[in-house]
PDB file of C-alpha atoms in Angstrom:
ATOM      1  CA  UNK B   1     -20.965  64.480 -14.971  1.00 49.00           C
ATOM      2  CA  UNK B   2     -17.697  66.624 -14.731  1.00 59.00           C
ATOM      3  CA  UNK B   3     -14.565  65.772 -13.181  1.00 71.00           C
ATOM      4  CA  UNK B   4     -15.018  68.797 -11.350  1.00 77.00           C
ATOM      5  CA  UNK B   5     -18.345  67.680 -10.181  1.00 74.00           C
ATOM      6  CA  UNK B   6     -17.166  64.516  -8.841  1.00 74.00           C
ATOM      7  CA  UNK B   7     -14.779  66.003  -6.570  1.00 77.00           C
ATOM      8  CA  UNK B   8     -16.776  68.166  -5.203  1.00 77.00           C
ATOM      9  CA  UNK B   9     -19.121  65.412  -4.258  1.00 76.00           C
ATOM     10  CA  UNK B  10     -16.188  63.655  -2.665  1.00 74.00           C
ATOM     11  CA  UNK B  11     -14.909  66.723  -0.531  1.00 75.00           C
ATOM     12  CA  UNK B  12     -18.483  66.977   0.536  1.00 79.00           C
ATOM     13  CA  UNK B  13     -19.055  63.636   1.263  1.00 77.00           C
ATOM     14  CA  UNK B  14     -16.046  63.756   3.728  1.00 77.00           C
ATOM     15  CA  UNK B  15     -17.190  66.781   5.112  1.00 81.00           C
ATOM     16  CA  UNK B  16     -20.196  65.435   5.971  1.00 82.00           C
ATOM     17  CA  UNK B  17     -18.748  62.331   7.525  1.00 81.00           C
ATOM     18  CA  UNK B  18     -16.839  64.820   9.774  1.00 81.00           C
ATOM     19  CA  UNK B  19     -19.891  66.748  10.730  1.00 82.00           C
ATOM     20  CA  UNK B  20     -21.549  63.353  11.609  1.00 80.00           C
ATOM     21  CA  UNK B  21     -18.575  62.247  13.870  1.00 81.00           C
ATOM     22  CA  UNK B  22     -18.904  65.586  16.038  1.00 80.00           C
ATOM     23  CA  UNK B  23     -22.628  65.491  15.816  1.00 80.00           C
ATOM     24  CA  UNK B  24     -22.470  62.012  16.934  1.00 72.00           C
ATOM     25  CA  UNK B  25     -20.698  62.745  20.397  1.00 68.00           C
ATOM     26  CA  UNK B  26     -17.643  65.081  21.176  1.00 70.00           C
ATOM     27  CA  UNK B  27     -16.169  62.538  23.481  1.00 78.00           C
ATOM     28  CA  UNK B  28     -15.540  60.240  20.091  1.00 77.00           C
ATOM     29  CA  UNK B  29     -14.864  63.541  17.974  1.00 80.00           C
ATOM     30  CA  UNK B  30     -12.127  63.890  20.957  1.00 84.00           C
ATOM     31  CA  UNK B  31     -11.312  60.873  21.222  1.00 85.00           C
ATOM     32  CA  UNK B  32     -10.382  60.201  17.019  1.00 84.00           C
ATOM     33  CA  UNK B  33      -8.801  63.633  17.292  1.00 83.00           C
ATOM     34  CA  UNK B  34      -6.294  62.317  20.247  1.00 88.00           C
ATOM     35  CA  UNK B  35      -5.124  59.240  18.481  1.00 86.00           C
ATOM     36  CA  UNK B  36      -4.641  61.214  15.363  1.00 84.00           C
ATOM     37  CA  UNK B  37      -2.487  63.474  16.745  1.00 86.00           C
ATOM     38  CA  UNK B  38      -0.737  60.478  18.264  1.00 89.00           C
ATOM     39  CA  UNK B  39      -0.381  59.279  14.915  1.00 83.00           C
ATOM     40  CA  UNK B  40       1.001  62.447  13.301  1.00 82.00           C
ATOM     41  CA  UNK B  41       3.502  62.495  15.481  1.00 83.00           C
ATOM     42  CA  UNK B  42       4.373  58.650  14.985  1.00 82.00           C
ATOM     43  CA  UNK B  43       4.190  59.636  11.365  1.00 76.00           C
ATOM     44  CA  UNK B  44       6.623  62.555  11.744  1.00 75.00           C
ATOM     45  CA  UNK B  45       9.285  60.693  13.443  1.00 78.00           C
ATOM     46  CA  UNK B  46       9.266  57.607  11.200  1.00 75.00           C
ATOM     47  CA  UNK B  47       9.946  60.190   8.457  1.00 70.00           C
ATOM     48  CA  UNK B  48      13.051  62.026  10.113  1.00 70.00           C
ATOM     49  CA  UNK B  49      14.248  57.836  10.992  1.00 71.00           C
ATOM     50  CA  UNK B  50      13.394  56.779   7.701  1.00 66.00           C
ATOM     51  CA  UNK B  51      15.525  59.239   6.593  1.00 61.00           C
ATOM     52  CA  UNK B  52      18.530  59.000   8.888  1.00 64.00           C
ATOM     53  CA  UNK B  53      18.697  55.507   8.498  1.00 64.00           C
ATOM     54  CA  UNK B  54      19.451  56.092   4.666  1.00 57.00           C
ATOM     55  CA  UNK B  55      22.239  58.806   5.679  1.00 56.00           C
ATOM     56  CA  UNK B  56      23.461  59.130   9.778  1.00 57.00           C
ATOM     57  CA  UNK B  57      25.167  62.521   8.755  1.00 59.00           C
ATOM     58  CA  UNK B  58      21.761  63.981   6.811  1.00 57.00           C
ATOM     59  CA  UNK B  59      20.435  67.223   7.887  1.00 61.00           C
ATOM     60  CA  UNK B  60      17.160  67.970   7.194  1.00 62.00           C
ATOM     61  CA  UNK B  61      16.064  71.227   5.661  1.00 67.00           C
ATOM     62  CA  UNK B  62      13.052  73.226   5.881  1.00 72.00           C
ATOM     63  CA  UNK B  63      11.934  71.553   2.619  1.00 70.00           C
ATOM     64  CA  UNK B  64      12.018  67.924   4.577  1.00 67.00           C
ATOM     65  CA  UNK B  65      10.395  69.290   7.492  1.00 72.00           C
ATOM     66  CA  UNK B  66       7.786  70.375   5.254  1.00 78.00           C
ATOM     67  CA  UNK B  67       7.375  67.115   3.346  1.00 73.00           C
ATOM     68  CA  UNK B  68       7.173  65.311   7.065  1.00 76.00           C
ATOM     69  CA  UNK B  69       4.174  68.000   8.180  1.00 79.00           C
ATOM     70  CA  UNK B  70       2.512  66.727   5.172  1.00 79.00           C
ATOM     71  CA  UNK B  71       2.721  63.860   6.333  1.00 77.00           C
ATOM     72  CA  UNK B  72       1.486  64.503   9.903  1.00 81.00           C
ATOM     73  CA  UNK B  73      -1.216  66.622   8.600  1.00 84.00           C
ATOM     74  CA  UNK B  74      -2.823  63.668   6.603  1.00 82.00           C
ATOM     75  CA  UNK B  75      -1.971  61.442   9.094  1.00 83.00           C
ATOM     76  CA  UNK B  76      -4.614  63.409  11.006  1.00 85.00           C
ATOM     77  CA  UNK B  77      -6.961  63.938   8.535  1.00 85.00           C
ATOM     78  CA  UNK B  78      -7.063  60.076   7.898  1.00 85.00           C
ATOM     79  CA  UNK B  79      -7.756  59.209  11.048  1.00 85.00           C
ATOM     80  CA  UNK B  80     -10.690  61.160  11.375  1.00 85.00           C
ATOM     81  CA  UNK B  81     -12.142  60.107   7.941  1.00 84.00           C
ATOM     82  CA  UNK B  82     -11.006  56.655   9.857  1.00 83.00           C
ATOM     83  CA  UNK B  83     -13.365  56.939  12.233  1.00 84.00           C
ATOM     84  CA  UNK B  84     -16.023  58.919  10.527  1.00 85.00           C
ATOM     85  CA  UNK B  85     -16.648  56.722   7.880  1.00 80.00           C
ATOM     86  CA  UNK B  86     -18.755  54.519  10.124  1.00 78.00           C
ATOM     87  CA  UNK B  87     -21.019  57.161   9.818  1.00 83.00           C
ATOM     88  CA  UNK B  88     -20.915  56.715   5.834  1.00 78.00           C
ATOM     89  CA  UNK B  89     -24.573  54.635   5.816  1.00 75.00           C
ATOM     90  CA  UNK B  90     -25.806  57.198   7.822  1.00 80.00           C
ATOM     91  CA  UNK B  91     -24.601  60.182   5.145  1.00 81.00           C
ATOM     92  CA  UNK B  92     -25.239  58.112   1.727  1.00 77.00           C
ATOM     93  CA  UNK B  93     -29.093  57.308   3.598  1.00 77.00           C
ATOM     94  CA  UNK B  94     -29.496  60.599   4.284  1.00 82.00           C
ATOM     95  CA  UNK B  95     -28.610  61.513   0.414  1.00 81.00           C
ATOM     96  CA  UNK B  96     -30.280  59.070  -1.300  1.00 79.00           C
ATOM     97  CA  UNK B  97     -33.406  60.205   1.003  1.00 83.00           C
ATOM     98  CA  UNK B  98     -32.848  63.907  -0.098  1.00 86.00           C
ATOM     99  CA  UNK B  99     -32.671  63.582  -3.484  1.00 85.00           C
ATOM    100  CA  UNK B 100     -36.033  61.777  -4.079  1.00 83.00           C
ATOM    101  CA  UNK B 101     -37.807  64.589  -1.872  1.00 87.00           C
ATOM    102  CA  UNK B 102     -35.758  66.645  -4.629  1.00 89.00           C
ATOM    103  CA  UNK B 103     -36.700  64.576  -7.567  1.00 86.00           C
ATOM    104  CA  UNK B 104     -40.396  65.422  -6.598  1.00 85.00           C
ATOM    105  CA  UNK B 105     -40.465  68.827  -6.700  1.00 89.00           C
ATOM    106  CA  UNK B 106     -38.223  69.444 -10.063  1.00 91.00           C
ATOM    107  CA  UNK B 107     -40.505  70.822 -12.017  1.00 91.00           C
ATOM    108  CA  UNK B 108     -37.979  71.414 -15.134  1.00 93.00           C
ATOM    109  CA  UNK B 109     -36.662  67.383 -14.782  1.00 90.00           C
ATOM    110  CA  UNK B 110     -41.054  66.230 -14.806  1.00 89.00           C
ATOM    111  CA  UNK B 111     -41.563  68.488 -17.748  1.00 91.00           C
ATOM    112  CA  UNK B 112     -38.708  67.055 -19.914  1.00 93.00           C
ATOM    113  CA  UNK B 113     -39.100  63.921 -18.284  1.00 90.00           C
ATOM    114  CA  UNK B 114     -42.882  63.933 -19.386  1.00 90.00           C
ATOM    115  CA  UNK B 115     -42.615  65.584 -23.082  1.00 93.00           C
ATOM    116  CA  UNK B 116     -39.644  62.778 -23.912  1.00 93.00           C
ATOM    117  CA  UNK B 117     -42.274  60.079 -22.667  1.00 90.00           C
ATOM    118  CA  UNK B 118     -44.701  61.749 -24.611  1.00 93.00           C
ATOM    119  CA  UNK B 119     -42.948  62.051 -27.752  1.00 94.00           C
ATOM    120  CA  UNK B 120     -41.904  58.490 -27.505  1.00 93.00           C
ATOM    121  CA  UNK B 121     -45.121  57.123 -27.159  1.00 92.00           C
ATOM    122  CA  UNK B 122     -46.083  59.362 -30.254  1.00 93.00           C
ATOM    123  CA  UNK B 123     -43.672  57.985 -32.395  1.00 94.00           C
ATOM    124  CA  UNK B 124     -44.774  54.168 -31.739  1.00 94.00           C
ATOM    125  CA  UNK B 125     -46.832  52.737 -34.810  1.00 93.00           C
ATOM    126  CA  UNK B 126     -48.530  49.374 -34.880  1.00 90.00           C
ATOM    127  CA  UNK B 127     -48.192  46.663 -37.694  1.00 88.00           C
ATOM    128  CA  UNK B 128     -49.934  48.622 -39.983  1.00 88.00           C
ATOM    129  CA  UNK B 129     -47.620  51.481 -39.629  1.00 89.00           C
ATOM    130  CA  UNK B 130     -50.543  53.732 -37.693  1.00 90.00           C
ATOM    131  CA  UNK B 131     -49.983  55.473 -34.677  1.00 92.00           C
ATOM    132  CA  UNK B 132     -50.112  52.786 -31.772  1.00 93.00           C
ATOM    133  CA  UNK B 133     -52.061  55.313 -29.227  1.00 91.00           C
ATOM    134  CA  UNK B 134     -54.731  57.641 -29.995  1.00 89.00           C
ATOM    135  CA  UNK B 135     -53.496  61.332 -28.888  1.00 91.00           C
ATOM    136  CA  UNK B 136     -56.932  62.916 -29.932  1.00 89.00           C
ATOM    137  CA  UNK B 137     -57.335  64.189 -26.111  1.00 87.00           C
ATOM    138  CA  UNK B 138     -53.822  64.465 -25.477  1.00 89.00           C
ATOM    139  CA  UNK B 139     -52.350  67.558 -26.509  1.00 91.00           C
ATOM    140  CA  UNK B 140     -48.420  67.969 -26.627  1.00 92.00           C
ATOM    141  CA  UNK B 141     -46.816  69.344 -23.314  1.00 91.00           C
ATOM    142  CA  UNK B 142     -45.474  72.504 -25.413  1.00 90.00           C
ATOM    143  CA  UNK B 143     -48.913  73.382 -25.912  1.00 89.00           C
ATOM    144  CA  UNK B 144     -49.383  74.582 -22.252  1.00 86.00           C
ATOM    145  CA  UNK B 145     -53.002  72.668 -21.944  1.00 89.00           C
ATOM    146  CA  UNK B 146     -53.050  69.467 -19.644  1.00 87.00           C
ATOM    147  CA  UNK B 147     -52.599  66.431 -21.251  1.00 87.00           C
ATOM    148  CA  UNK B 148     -51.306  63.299 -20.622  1.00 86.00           C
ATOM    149  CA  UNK B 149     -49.476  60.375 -22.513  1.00 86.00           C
ATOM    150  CA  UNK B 150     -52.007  57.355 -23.293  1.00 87.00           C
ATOM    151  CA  UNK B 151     -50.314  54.050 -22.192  1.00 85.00           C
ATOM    152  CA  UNK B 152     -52.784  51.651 -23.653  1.00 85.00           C
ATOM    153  CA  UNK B 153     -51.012  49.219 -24.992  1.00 87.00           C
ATOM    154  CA  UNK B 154     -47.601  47.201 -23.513  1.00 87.00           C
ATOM    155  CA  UNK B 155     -44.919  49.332 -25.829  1.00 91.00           C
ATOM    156  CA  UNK B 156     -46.323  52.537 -24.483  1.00 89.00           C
ATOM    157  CA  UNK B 157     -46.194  51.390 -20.948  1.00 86.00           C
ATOM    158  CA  UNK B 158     -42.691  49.833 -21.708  1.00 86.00           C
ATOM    159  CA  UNK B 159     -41.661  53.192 -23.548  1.00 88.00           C
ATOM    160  CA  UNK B 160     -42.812  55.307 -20.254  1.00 86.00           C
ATOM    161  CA  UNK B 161     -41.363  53.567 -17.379  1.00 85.00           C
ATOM    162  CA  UNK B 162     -37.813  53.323 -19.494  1.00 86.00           C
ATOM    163  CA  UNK B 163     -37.788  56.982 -19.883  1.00 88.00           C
ATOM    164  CA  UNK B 164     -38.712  57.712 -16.582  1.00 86.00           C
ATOM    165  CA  UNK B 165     -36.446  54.785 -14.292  1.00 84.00           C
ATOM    166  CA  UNK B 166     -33.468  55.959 -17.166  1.00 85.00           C
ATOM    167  CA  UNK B 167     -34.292  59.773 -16.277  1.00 86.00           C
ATOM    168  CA  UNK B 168     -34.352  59.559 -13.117  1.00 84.00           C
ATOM    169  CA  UNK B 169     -30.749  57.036 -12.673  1.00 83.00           C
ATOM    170  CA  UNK B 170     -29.317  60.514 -14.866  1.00 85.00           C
ATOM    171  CA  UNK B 171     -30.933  62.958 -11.962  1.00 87.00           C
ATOM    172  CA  UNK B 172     -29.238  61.091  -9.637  1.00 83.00           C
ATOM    173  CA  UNK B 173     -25.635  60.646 -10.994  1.00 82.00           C
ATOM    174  CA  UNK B 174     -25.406  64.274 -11.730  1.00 86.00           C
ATOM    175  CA  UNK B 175     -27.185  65.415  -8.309  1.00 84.00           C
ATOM    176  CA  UNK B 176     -24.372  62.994  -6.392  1.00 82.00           C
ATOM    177  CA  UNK B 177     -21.786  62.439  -9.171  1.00 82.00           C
ATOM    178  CA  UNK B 178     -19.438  60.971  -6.487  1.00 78.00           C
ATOM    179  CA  UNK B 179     -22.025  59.101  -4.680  1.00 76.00           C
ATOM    180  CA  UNK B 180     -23.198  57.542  -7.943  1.00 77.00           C
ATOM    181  CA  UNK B 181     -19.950  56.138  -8.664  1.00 74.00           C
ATOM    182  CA  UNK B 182     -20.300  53.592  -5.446  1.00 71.00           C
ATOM    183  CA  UNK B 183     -23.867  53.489  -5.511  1.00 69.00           C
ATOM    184  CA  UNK B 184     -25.239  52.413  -8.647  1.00 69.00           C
ATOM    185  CA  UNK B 185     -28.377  53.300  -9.343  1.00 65.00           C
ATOM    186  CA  UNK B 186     -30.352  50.722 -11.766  1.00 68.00           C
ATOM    187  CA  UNK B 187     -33.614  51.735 -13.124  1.00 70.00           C
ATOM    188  CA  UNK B 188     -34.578  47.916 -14.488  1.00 76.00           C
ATOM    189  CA  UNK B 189     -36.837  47.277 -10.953  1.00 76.00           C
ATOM    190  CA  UNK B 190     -37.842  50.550 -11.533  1.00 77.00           C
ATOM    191  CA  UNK B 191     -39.785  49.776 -15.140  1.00 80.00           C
ATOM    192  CA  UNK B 192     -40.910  47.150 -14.057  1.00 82.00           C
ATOM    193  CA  UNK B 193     -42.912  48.079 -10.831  1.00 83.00           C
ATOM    194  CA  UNK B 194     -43.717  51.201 -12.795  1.00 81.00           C
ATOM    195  CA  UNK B 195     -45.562  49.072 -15.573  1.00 83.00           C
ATOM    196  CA  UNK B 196     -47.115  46.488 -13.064  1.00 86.00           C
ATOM    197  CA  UNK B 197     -48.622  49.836 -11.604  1.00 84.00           C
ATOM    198  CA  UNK B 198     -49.916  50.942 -15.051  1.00 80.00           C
ATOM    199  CA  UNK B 199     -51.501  47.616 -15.643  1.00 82.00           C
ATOM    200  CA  UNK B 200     -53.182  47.637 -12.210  1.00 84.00           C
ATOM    201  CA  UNK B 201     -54.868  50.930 -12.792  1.00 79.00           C
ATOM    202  CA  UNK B 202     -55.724  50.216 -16.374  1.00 75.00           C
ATOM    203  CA  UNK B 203     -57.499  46.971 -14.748  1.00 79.00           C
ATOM    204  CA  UNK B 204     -59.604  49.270 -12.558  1.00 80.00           C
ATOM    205  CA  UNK B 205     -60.931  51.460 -15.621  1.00 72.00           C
ATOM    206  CA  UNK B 206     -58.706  53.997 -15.908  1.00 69.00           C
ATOM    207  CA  UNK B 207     -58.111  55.765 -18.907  1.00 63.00           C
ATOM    208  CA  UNK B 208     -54.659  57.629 -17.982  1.00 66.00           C
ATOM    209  CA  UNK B 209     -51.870  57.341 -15.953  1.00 71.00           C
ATOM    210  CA  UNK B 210     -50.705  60.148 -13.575  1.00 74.00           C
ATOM    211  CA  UNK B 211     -47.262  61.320 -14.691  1.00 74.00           C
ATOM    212  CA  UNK B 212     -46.636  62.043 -10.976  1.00 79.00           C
ATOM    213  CA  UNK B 213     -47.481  59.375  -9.557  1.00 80.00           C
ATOM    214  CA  UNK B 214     -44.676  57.719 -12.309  1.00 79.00           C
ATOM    215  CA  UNK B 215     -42.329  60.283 -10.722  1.00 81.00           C
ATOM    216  CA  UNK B 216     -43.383  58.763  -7.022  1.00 82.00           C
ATOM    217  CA  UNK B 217     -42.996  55.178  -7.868  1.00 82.00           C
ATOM    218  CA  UNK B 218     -39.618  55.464  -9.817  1.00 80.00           C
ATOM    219  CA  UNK B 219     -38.036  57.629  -7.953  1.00 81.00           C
ATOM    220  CA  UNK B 220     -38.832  54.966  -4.663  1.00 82.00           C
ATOM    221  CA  UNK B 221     -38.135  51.911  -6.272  1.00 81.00           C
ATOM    222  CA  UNK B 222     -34.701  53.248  -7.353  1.00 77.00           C
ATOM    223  CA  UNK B 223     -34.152  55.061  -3.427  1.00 78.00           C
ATOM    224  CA  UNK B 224     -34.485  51.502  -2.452  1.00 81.00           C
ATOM    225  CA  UNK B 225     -32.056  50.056  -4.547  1.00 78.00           C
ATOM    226  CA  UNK B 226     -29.823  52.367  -3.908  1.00 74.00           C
ATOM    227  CA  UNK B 227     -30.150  52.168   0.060  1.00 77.00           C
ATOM    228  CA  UNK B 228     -29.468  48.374  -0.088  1.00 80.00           C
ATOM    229  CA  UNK B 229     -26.305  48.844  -1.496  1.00 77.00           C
ATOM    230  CA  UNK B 230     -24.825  51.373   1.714  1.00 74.00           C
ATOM    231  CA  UNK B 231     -23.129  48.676   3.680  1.00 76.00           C
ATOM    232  CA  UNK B 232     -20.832  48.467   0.643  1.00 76.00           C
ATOM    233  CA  UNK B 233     -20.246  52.268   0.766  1.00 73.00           C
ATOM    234  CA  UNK B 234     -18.303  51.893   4.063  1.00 75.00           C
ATOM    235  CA  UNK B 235     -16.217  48.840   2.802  1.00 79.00           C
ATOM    236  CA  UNK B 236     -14.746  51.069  -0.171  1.00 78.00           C
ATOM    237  CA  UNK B 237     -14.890  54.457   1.592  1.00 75.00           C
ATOM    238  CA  UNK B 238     -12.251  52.365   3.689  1.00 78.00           C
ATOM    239  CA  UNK B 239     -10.322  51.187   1.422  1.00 84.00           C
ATOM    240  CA  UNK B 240     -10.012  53.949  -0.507  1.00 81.00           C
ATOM    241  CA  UNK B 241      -8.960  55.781   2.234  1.00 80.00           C
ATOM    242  CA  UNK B 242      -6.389  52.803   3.019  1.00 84.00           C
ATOM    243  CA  UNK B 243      -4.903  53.192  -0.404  1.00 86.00           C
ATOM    244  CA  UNK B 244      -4.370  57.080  -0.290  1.00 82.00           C
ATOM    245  CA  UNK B 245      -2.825  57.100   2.887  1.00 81.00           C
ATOM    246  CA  UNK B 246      -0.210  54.592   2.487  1.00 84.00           C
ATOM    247  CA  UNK B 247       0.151  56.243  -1.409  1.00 85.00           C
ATOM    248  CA  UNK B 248       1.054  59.600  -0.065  1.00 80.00           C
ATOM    249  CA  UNK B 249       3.051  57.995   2.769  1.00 79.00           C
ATOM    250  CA  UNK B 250       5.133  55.981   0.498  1.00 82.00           C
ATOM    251  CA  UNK B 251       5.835  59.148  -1.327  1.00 83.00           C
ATOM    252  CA  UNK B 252       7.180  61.309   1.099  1.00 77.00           C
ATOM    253  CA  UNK B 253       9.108  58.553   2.944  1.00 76.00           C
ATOM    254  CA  UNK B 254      10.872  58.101  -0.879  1.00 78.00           C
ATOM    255  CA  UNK B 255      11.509  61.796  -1.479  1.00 77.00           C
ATOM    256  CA  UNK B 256      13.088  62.077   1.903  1.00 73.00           C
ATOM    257  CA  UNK B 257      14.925  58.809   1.104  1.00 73.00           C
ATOM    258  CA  UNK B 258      16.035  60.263  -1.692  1.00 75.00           C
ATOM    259  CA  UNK B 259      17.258  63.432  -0.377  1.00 71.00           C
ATOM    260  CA  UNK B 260      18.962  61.609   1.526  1.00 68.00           C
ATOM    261  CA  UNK B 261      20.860  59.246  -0.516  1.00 70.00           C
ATOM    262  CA  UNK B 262      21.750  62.763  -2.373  1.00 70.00           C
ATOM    263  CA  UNK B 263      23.477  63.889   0.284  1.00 63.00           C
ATOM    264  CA  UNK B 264      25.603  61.112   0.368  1.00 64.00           C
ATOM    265  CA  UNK B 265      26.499  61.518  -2.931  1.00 69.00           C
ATOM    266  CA  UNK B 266      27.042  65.158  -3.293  1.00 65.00           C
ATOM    267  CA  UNK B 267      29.342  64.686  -0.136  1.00 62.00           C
ATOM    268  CA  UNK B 268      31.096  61.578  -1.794  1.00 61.00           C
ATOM    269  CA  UNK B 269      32.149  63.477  -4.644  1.00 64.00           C
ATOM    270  CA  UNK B 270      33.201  66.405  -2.403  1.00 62.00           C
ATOM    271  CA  UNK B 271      35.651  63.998  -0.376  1.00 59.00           C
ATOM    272  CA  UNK B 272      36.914  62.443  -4.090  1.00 62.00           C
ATOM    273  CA  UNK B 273      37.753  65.818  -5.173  1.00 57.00           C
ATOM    274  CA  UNK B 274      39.268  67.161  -1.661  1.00 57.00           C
ATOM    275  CA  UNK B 275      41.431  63.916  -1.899  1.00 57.00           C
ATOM    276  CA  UNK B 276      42.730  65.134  -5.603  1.00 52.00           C
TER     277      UNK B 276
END
């Protein structure tokens, strides 16, 4: 997961959220778009009074103008994230739903998924320092002939559904790198459903287990761990938000404070040296 990555996943997030907020009405799109405006302008003006209060006599220059557009501007933008983010269960939902329709159909992720599962199965031995499963009938995946990993006894079964629930956590995080970092995906309820489901068939007379249908149940259990942690996606989306805007706030309030309490020094030490 890249830095790079991660933003992009945040950017996209938000433009989602925004899509959602039109999609959901354009009387509310309207509506959030009014009161940030409102807003802007509030912002604008406690900049400019912010700054005269430090100096009555201070003039602002084009550079201050610009640093009280800025911020306007995310004045605006915050109050449409504002009201967008209730849409955020909605959005995260919607990804988490996307990606396990993904996870089902990446062939390259099931083939490496499957050939580490195999080859860590392969390398189990029993107390007598044998190989734990027989692989007489199963081929390895490089071989191009079907195959499949025998899961016979409880360290093979154990050895699968770790590979596959930790796989499939990784697919995630590095499909939705920002998404991942609020949701956290967990892959333990994942194992474990995975090897109650091995043991069940096994029970029935089965001699393999469908790597697929490993792909099916992991990648559901984990979708529903992940959905049950949304609600908490809106409470930091929020506060996140929160943070930023009073951060960026507090800065350009103090670099037009401090312009002006420049110009009151600069024109001190003009009158000291007209007085000379």
């Amino acid at each position: 997961m890249t830095s790079i990555n991660t933003i992009q996943g945040f950017f996209s997030l938000l433009f989602n959220l925004v899509g959602e907020l039109w999609n959901g009405g354009a009387t509310a799109f309207w509506v959030a778009l009014a009161v940030g405006v409102l807003l802007a302008g509030a912002a604008w003006w406690l900049a400019s009074y912010v700054a005269f209060n430090f100096n009555r006599q201070f003039s602002m220059h084009p550079k201050h103008h610009v640093y009280c557009g800025v911020a306007a501007i995310l004045t605006l933008i915050f109050t449409l994230l504002f009201f967008a983010f209730k849409f955020t269960g909605e959005v995260a939902e919607r990804a988490v739903s996307e990606w396990q329709a993904v996870i089902g159909i990446d062939t390259d992720w099931k083939n490496k998924t499957f050939a580490e599962a195999y080859d860590a199965v392969y390398e189990l031995k029993n107390p007598q320092g044998n190989q734990l499963e027989d692989f007489s009938r199963s081929p390895h995946p490089n071989t191009g002939q079907n195959t499949a990993v025998p899961v016979n006894y409880p360290p093979s079964k154990q050895a699968v559904a770790k590979i596959y629930g930790s796989s499939a956590v990784e697919h995630f995080r590095q499909r939705y790198p920002f998404l991942s970092l609020i949701l956290w995906a967990n892959s333990e309820n994942a194992e474990q459903a995975l090897i109650t489901d091995m043991k069940r068939i096994f029970s029935s007379g089965a001699s393999m287990y469908a790597s697929e249908k490993a792909v099916q149940l992991t990648s559901t259990m984990i979708r529903n761990v992940l959905k049950t942690q949304v609600p908490r996606v809106i409470v930091i989306s929020r506060a996140i938000l929160i943070a930023a805007f009073l951060l960026i706030q507090v800065l350009v309030f103090g670099l037009l404070a401090r312009a002006a309490l420049a110009d009151i020094k600069e024109k001190h030490q003009q009158h000291r040296l007209e007085e000379v």
